[in-house]
Coordinates of C-alpha atoms in Angstrom, one line a residue:
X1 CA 14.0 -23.8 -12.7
X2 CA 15.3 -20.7 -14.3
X3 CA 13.3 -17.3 -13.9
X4 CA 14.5 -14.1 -16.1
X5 CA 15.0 -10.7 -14.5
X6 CA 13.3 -8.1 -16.6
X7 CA 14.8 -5.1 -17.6
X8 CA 12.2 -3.4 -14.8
X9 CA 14.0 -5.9 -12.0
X10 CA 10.6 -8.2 -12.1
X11 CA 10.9 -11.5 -12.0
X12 CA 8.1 -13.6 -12.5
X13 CA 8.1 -16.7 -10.0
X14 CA 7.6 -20.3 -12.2
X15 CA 4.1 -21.5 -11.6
X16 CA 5.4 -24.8 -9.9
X17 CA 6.9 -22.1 -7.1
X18 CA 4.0 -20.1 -7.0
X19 CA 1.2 -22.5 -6.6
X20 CA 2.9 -23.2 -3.5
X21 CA 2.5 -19.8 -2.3
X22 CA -0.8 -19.0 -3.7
X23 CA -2.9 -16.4 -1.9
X24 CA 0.5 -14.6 -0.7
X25 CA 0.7 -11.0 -2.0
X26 CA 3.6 -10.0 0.1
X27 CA 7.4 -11.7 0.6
X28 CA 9.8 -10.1 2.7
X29 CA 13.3 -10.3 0.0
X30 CA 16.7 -10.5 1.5
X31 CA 19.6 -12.0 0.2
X32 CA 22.2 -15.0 1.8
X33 CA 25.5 -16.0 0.7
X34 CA 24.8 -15.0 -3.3
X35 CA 21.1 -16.0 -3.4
X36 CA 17.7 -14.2 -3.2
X37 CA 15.7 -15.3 -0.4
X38 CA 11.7 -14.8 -0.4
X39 CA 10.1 -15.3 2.6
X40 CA 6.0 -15.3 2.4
X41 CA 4.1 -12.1 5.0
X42 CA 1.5 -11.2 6.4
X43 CA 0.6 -7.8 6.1
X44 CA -0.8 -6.8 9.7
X45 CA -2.2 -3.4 9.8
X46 CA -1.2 -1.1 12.0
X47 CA -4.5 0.8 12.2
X48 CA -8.1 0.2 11.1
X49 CA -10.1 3.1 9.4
X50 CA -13.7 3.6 11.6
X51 CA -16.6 4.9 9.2
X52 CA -15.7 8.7 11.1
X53 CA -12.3 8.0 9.6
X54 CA -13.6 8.1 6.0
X55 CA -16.4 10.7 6.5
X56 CA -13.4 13.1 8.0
X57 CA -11.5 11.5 4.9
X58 CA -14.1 12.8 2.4
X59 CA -14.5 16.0 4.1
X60 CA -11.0 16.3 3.8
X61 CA -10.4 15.9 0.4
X62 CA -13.5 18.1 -1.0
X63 CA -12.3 20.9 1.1
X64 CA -8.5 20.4 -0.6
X65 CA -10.5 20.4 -3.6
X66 CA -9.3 17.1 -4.6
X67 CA -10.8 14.7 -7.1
X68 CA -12.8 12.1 -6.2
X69 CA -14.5 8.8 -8.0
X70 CA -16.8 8.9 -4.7
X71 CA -18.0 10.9 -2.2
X72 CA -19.6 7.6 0.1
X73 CA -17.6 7.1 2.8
X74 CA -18.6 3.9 2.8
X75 CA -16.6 3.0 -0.2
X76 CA -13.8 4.5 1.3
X77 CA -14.1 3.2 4.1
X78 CA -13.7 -1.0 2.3
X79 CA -11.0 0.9 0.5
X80 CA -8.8 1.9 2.9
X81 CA -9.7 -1.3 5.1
X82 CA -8.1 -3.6 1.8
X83 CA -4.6 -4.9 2.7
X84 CA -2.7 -3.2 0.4
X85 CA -4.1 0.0 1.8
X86 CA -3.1 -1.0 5.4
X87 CA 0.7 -2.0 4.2
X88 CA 1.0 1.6 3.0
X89 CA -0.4 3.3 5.9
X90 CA 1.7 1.1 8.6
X91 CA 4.9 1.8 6.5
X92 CA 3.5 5.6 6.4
X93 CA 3.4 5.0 10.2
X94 CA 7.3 3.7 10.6
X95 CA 8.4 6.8 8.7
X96 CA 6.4 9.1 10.7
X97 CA 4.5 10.6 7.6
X98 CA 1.2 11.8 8.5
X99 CA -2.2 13.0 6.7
X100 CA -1.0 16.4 7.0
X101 CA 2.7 16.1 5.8
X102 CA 0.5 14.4 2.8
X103 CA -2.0 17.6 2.6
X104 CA 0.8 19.9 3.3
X105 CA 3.0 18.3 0.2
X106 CA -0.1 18.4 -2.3
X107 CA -0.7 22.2 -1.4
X108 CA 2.8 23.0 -2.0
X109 CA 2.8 20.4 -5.1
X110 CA 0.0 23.1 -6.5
X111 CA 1.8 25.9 -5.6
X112 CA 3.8 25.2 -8.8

């Protein structure tokens, strides 16, 4: 089966490929002796936000004067709790990045 690389290095996996694989959002890539090798994940999180976590969250953001959709920590609470949102916190984790190197960048990001 042939598969194009796009000009924005996508490639978009031939549906006879995929439908083996459906329901897997994440591959680990590495390449062997010339080819590209995908290997399906699991994305476990490395932490789990509590409802205090998204209330502190909230409280966080209105007093950095940030813009918000929603104010119910509720709904930040699912949001954060999505996979996606656990991949980027656990790789946040590895590089040691924390909520205030995050703060700290967007108040010097506004400094101009």
């Amino acid at each position: 089966m042939l598969a194009k690389l796009t000009s924005k290095n996508q490639i978009t996996l031939p549906k006879a490929i995929f439908s083996v694989f459906e329901g897997t959002d994440y591959f680990d890539v590495t390449h062997e002796d010339g080819r590209i090798m995908l290997t399906p994940m699991r994305v476990t999180p490395a932490r789990t936000w509590s409802l205090a976590d998204a209330e502190a969250y909230v409280e966080k953001m209105r007093r950095l004067q940030l813009p918000m959709d929603t104010t119910d920590p509720k709904v930040w609470l699912e949001r954060m709790n999505t996979d996606r949102s656990k991949a980027v916190w656990e790789k946040m984790d590895r590089q040691g990045i924390t909520e205030q190197d995050i703060a700290d960048a967007i108040e010097w990001a506004r400094r101009g």
